[in-house]
PDB file of C-alpha atoms and ligand atoms in Angstrom:
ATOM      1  CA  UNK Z   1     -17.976   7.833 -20.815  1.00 88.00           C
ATOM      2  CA  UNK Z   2     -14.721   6.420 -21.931  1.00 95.00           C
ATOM      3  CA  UNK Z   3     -14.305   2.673 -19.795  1.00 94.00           C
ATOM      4  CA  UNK Z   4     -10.417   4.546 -19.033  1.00 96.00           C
ATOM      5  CA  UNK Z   5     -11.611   7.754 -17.782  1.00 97.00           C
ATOM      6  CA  UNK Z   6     -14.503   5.765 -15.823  1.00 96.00           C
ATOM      7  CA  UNK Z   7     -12.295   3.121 -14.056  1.00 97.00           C
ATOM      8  CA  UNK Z   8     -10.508   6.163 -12.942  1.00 97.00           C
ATOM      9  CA  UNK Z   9     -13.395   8.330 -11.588  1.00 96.00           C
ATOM     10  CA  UNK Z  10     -14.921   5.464  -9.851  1.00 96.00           C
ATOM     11  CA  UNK Z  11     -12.221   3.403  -8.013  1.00 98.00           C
ATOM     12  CA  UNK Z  12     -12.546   3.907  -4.363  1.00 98.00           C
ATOM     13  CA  UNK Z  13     -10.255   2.544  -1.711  1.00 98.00           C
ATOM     14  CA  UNK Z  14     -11.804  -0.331  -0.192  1.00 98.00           C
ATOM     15  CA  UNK Z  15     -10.886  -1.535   3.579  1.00 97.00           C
ATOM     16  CA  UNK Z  16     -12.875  -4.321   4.232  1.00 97.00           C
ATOM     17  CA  UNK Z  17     -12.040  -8.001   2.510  1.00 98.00           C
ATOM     18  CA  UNK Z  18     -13.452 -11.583   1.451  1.00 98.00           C
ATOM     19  CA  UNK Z  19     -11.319 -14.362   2.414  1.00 96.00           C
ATOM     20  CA  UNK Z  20     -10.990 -15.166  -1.327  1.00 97.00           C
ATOM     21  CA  UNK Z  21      -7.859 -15.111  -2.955  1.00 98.00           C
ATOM     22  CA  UNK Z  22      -7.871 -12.865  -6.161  1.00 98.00           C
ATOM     23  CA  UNK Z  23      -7.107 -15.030  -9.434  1.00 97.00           C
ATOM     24  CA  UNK Z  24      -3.575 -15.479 -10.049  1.00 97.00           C
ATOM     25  CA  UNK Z  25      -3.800 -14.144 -13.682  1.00 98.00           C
ATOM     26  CA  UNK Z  26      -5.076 -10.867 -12.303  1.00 98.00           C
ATOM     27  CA  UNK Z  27      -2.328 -10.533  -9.907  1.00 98.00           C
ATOM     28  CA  UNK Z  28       0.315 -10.820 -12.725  1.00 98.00           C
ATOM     29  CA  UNK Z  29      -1.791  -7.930 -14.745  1.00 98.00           C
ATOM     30  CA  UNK Z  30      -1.733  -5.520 -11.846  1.00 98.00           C
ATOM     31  CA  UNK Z  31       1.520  -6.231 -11.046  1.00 98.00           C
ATOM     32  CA  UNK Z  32       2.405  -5.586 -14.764  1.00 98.00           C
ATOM     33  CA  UNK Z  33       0.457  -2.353 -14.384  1.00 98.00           C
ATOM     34  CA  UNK Z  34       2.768  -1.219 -12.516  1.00 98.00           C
ATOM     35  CA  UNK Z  35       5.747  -1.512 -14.018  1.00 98.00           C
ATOM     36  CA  UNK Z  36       4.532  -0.017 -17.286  1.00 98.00           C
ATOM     37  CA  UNK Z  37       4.291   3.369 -14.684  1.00 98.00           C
ATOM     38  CA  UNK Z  38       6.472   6.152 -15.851  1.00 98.00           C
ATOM     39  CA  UNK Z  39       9.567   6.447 -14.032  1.00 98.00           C
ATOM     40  CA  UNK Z  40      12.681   8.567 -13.697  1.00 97.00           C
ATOM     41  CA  UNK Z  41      15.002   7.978 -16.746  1.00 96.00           C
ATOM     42  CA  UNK Z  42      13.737   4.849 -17.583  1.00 97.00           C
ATOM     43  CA  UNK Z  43      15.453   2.890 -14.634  1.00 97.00           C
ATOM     44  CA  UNK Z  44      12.305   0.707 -13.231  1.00 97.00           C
ATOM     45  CA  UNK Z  45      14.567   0.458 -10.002  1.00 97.00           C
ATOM     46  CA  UNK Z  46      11.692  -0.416  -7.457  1.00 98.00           C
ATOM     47  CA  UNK Z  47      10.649  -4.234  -7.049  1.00 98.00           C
ATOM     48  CA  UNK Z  48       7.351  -5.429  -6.234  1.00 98.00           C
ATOM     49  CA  UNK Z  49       6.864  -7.681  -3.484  1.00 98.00           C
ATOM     50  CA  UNK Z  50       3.421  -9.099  -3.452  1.00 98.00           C
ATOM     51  CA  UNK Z  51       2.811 -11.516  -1.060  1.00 98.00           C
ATOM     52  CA  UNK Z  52      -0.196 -13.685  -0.684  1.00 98.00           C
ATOM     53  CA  UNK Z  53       1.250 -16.625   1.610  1.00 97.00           C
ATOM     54  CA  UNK Z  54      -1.054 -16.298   5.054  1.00 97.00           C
ATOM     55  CA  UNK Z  55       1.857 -17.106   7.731  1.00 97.00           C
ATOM     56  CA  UNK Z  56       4.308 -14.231   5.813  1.00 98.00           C
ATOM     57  CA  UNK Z  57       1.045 -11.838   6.267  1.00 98.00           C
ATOM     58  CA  UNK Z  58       1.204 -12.651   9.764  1.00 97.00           C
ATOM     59  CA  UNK Z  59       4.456 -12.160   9.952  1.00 97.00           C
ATOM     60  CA  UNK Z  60       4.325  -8.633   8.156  1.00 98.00           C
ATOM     61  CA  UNK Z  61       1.396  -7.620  10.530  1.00 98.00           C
ATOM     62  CA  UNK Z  62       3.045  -8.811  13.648  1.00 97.00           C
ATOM     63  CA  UNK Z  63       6.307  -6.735  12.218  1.00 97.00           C
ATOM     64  CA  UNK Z  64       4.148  -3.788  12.004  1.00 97.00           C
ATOM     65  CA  UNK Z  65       2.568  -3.626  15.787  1.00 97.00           C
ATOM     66  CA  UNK Z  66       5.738  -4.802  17.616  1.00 96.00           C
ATOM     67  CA  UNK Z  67       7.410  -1.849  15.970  1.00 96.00           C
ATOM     68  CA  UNK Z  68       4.711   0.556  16.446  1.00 96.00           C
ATOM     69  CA  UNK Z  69       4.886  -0.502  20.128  1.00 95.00           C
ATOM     70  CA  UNK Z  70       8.200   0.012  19.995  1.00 94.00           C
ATOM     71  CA  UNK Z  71       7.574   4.033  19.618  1.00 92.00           C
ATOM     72  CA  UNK Z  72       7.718   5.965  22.371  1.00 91.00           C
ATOM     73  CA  UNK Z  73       4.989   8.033  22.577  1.00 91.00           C
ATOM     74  CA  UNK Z  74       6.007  12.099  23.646  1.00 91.00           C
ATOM     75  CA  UNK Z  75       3.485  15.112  23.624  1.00 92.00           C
ATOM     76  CA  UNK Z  76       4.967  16.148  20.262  1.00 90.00           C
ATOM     77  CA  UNK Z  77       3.574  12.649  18.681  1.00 91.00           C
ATOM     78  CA  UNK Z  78       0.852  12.656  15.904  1.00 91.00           C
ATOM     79  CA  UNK Z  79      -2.353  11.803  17.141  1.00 93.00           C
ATOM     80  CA  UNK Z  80      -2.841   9.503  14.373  1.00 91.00           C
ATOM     81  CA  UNK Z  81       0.740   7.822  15.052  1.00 91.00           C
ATOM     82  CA  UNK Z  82      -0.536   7.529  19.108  1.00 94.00           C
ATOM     83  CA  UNK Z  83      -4.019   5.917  17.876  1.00 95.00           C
ATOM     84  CA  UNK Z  84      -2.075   3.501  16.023  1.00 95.00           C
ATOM     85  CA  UNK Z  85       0.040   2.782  18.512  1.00 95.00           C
ATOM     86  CA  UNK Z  86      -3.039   2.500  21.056  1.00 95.00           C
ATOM     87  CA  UNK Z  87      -4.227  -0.330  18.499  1.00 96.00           C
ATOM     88  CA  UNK Z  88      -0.948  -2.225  18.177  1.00 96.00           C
ATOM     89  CA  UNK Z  89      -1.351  -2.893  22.350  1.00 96.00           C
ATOM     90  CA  UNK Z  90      -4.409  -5.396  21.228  1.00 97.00           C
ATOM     91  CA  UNK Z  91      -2.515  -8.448  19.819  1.00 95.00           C
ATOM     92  CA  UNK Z  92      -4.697  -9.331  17.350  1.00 95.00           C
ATOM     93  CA  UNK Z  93      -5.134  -6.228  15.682  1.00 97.00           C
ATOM     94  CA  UNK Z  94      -4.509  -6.199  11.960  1.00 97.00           C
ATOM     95  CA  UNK Z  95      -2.919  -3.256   9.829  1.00 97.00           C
ATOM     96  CA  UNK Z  96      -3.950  -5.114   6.502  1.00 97.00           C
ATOM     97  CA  UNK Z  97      -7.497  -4.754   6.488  1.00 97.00           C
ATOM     98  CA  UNK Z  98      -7.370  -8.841   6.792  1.00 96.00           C
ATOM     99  CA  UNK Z  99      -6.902  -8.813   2.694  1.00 98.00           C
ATOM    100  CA  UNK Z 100      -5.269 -11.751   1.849  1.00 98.00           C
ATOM    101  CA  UNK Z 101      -3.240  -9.659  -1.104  1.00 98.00           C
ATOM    102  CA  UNK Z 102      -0.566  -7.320   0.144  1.00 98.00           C
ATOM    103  CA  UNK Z 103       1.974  -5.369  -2.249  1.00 98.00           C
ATOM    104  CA  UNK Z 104       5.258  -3.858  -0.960  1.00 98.00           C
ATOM    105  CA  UNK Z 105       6.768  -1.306  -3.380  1.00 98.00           C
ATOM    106  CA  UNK Z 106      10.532  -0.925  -2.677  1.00 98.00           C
ATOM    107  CA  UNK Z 107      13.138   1.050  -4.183  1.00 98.00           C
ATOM    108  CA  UNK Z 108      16.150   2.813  -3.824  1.00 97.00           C
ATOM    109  CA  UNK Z 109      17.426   4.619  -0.845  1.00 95.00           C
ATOM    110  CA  UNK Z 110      18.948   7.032  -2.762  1.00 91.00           C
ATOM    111  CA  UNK Z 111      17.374   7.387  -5.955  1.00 93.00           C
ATOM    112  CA  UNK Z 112      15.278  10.721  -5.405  1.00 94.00           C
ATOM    113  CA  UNK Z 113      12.846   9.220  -7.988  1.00 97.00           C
ATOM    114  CA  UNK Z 114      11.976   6.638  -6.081  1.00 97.00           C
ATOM    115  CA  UNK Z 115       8.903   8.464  -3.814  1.00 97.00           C
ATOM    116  CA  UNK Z 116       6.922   9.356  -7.489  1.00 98.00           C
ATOM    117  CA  UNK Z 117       8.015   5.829  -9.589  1.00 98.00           C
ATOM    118  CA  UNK Z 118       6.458   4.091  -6.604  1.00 98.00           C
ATOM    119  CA  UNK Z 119       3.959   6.121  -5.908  1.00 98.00           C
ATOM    120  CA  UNK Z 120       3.216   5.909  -9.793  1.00 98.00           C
ATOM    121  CA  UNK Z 121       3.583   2.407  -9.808  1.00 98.00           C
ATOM    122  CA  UNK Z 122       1.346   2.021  -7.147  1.00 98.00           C
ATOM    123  CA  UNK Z 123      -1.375   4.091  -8.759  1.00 98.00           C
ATOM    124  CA  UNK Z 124      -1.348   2.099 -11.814  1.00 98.00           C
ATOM    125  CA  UNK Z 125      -1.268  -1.006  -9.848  1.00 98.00           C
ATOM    126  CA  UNK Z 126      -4.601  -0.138  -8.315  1.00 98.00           C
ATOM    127  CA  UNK Z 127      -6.521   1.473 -11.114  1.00 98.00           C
ATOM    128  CA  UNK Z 128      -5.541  -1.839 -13.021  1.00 98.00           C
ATOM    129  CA  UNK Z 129      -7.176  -3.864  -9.818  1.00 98.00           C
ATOM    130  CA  UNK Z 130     -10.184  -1.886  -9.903  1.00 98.00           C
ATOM    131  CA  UNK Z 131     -10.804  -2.846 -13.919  1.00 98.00           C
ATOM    132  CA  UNK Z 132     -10.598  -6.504 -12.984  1.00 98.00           C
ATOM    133  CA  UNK Z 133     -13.167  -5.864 -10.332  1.00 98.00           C
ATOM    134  CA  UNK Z 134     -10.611  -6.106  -6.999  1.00 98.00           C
ATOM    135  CA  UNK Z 135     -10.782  -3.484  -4.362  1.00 98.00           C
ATOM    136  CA  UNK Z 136      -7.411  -1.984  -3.039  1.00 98.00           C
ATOM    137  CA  UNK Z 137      -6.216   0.286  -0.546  1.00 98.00           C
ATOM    138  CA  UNK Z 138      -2.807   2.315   0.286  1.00 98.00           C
ATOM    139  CA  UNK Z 139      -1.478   1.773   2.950  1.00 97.00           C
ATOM    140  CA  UNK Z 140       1.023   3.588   4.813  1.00 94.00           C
ATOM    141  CA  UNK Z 141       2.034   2.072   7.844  1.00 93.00           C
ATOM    142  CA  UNK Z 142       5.160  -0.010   6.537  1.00 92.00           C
ATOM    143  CA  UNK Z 143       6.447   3.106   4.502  1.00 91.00           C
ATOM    144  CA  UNK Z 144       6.869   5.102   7.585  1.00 90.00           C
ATOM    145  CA  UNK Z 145       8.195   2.099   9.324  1.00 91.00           C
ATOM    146  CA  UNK Z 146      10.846   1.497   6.774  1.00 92.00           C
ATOM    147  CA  UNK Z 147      13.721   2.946   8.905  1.00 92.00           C
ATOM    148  CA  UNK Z 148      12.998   1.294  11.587  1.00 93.00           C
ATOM    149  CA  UNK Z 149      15.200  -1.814  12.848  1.00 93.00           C
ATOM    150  CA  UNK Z 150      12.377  -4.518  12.928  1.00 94.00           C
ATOM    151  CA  UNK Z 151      11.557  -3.709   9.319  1.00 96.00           C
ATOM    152  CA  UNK Z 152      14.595  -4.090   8.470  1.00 96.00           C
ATOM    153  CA  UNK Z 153      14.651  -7.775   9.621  1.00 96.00           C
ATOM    154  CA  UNK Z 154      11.451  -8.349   7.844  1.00 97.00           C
ATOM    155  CA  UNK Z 155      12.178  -6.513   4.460  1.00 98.00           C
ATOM    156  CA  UNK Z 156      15.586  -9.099   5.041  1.00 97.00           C
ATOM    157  CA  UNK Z 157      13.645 -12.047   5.312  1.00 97.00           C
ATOM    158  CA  UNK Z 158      11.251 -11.183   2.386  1.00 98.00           C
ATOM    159  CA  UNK Z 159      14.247 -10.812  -0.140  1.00 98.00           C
ATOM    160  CA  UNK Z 160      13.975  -6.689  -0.182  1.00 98.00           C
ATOM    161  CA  UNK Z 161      17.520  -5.503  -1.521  1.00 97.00           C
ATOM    162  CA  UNK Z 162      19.186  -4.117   0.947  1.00 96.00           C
ATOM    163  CA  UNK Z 163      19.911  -1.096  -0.664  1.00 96.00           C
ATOM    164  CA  UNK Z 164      16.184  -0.460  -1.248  1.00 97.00           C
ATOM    165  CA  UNK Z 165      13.675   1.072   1.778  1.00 97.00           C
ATOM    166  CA  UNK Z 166       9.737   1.017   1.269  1.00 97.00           C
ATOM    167  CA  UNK Z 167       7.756   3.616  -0.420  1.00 98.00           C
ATOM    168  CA  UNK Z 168       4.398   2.343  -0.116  1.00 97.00           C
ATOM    169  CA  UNK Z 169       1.663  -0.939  -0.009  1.00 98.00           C
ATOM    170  CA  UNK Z 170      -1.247  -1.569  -0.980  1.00 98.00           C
ATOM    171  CA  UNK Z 171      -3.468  -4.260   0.285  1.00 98.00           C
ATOM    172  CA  UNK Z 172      -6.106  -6.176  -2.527  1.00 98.00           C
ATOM    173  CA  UNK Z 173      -9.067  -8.476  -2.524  1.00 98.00           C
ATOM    174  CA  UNK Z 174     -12.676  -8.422  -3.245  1.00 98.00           C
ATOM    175  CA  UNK Z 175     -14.677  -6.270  -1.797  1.00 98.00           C
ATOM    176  CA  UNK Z 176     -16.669  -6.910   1.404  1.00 98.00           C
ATOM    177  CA  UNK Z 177     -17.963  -3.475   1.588  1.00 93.00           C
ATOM    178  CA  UNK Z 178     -19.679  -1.098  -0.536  1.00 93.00           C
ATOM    179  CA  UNK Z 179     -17.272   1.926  -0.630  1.00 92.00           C
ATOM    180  CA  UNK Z 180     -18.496   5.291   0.681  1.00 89.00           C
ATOM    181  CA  UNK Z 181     -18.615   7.727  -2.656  1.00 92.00           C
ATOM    182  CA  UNK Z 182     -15.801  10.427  -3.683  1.00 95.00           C
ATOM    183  CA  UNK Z 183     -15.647  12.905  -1.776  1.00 95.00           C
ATOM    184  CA  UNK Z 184     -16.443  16.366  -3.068  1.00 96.00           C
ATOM    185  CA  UNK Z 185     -13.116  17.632  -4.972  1.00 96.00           C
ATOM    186  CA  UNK Z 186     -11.845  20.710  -4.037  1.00 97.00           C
ATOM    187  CA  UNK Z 187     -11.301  23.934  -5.898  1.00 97.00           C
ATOM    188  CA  UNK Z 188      -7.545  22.935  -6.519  1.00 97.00           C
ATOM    189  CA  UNK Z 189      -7.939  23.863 -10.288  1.00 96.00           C
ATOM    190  CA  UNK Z 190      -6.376  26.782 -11.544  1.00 97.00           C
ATOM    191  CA  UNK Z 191      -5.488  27.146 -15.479  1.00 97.00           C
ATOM    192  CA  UNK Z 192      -3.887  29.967 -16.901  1.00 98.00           C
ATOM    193  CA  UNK Z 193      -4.331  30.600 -20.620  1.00 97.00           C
TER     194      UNK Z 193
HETATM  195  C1  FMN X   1       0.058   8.276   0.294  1.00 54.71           C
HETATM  196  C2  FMN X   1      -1.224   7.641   0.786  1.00 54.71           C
HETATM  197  C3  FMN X   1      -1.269   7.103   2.053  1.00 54.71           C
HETATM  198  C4  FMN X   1      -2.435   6.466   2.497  1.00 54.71           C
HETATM  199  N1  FMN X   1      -2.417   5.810   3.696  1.00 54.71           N
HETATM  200  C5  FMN X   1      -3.506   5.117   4.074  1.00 54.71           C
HETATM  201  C6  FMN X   1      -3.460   4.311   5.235  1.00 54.71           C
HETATM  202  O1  FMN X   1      -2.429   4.159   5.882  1.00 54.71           O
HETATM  203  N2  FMN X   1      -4.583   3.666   5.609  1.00 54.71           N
HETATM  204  C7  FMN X   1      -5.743   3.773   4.881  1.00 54.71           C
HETATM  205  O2  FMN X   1      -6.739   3.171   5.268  1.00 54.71           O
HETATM  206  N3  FMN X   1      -5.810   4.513   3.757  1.00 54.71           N
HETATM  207  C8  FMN X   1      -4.724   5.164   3.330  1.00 54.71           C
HETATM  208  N4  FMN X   1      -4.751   5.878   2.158  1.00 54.71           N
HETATM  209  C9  FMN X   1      -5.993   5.959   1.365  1.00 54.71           C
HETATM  210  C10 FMN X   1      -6.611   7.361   1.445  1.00 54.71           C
HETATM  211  O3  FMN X   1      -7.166   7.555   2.722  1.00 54.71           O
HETATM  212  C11 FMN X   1      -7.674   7.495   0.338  1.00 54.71           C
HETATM  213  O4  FMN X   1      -7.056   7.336  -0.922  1.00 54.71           O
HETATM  214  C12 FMN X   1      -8.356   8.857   0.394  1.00 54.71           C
HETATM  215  O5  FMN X   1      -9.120   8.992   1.571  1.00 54.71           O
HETATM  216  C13 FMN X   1      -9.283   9.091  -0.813  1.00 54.71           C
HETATM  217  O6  FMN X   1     -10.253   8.067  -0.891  1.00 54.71           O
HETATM  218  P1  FMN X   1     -10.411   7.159  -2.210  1.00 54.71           P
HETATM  219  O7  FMN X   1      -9.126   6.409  -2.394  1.00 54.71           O
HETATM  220  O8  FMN X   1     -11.557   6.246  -1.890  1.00 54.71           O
HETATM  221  O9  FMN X   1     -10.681   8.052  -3.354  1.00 54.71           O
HETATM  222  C14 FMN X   1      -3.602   6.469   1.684  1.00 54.71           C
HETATM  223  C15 FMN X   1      -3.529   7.035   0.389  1.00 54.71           C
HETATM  224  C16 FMN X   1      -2.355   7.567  -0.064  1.00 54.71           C
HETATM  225  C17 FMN X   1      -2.273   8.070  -1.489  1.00 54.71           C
END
C-alpha cells in the first residue's frame, strides 16, 4: 500500500506516554506539518504553541482543573463535562495524558476559518507525528475552556495573541500503550454518479 495512504489508515490516538522527550528535529517537522495545512485564503493566521517545558505543563494542567472546578454543575450539564469536573476535585489529576509534548493551536476570534485551518493544521500535525513513530492525541479540554477567564490568564502568560482563542491541542510522545484498532467505519459513504 502506498507508505501515505498507510500512515493515514493506521494512526491511532494514543493516551498513554513515556517520560521521553520526542527529538527536537521531529518536533520542528510536525510543527511544519502543520502549517503546510490548507487554510482559508492563504492567511496561516493560527500560531502554534508547543510547549515541552515540565513546570508550564503543570501550569496548563493546573489551569485546566481549577477552571473546570470553577463550573457549576446544573441538571442541564453534559455528563461528560460533570465526569470531568468529578476528576478535576482530585488534585493530581492530569488532562494531558502525562505526555511531556503538548500543542496549542490558536487563531483568530473572528476569522470564521479558523475552526477548519486548525483543525486542518492539527490533522496534519499528527499524521506527520505518527510517520516519525510518535503517538498523539486531540484533546479538547482547553478548546472549550478558551472563553473562560482563567484561560485567559494562561493563554496571556504563554504569549497567545490576544486577539486569538484556542481551537484545539494535541498532546505527543512515544507510545506507552498499544492502541486499541479502528473502529469499524460507518456507512457514511454515499457517491452519486
Ligand atoms: C475534535 C476532537 C476532539 C477530541 N477530544 C478528545 C479529548 O478531549 N480527549 C481524548 O482522549 N480524545 C479526544 N479526541 C480523540 C477521539 O476520541 C479519537 O480521534 C476517536 O475516538 C477516533 O479514534 P482514533 O483517533 O484512534 O482513530 C478528540 C478528537 C477530535 C477530532
Amino acid at each position: 500500500m502506498d507508505k501515505v495512504l498507510e500512515n493515514i489508515l493506521t494512526r491511532r490516538s494514543i493516551r498513554a506516554f513515556k517520560d521521553d522527550q520526542i527529538l527536537e528535529e521531529d518536533l520542528s517537522t510536525i510543527l511544519m506539518a502543520g502549517s503546510y495545512a490548507p487554510n482559508g485564503m492563504g492567511m496561516q493566521s493560527w500560531k502554534f504553541t508547543a510547549i515541552q517545558n515540565e513546570r508550564t505543563l503543570k501550569k496548563v494542567n493546573e489551569a485546566i482543573r481549577k477552571t473546570l472546578l470553577s463550573i457549576p454543575v446544573v441538571p442541564e450539564t453534559h455528563p461528560y463535562v460533570v465526569s470531568l469536573i468529578e476528576k478535576a476535585q482530585d488534585e493530581n489529576a492530569d488532562f494531558l495524558y502525562h505526555a511531556p509534548t503538548f500543542i496549542i493551536v490558536s487563531n483568530l476570534k473572528d476569522n470564521g476559518n479558523a475552526m477548519p485551518d486548525s483543525a486542518l493544521a492539527i490533522g496534519n500535525m499528527m499524521l506527520a507525528a505518527h510517520s516519525l513513530g510518535i503517538g498523539s492525541c486531540w484533546l479538547n479540554q482547553l478548546p472549550g475552556l478558551t472563553h473562560m477567564p482563567l484561560i485567559r490568564v494562561l493563554l496571556n502568560d504563554l504569549d497567545i495573541p490576544a486577539n486569538h482563542i484556542v481551537y484545539g491541542s494535541v498532546v505527543m510522545g512515544y507510545a506507552a500503550e498499544e492502541p486499541k484498532p479502528a473502529s469499524p467505519r460507518k456507512e457514511v459513504i454515499h457517491i452519486i454518479r
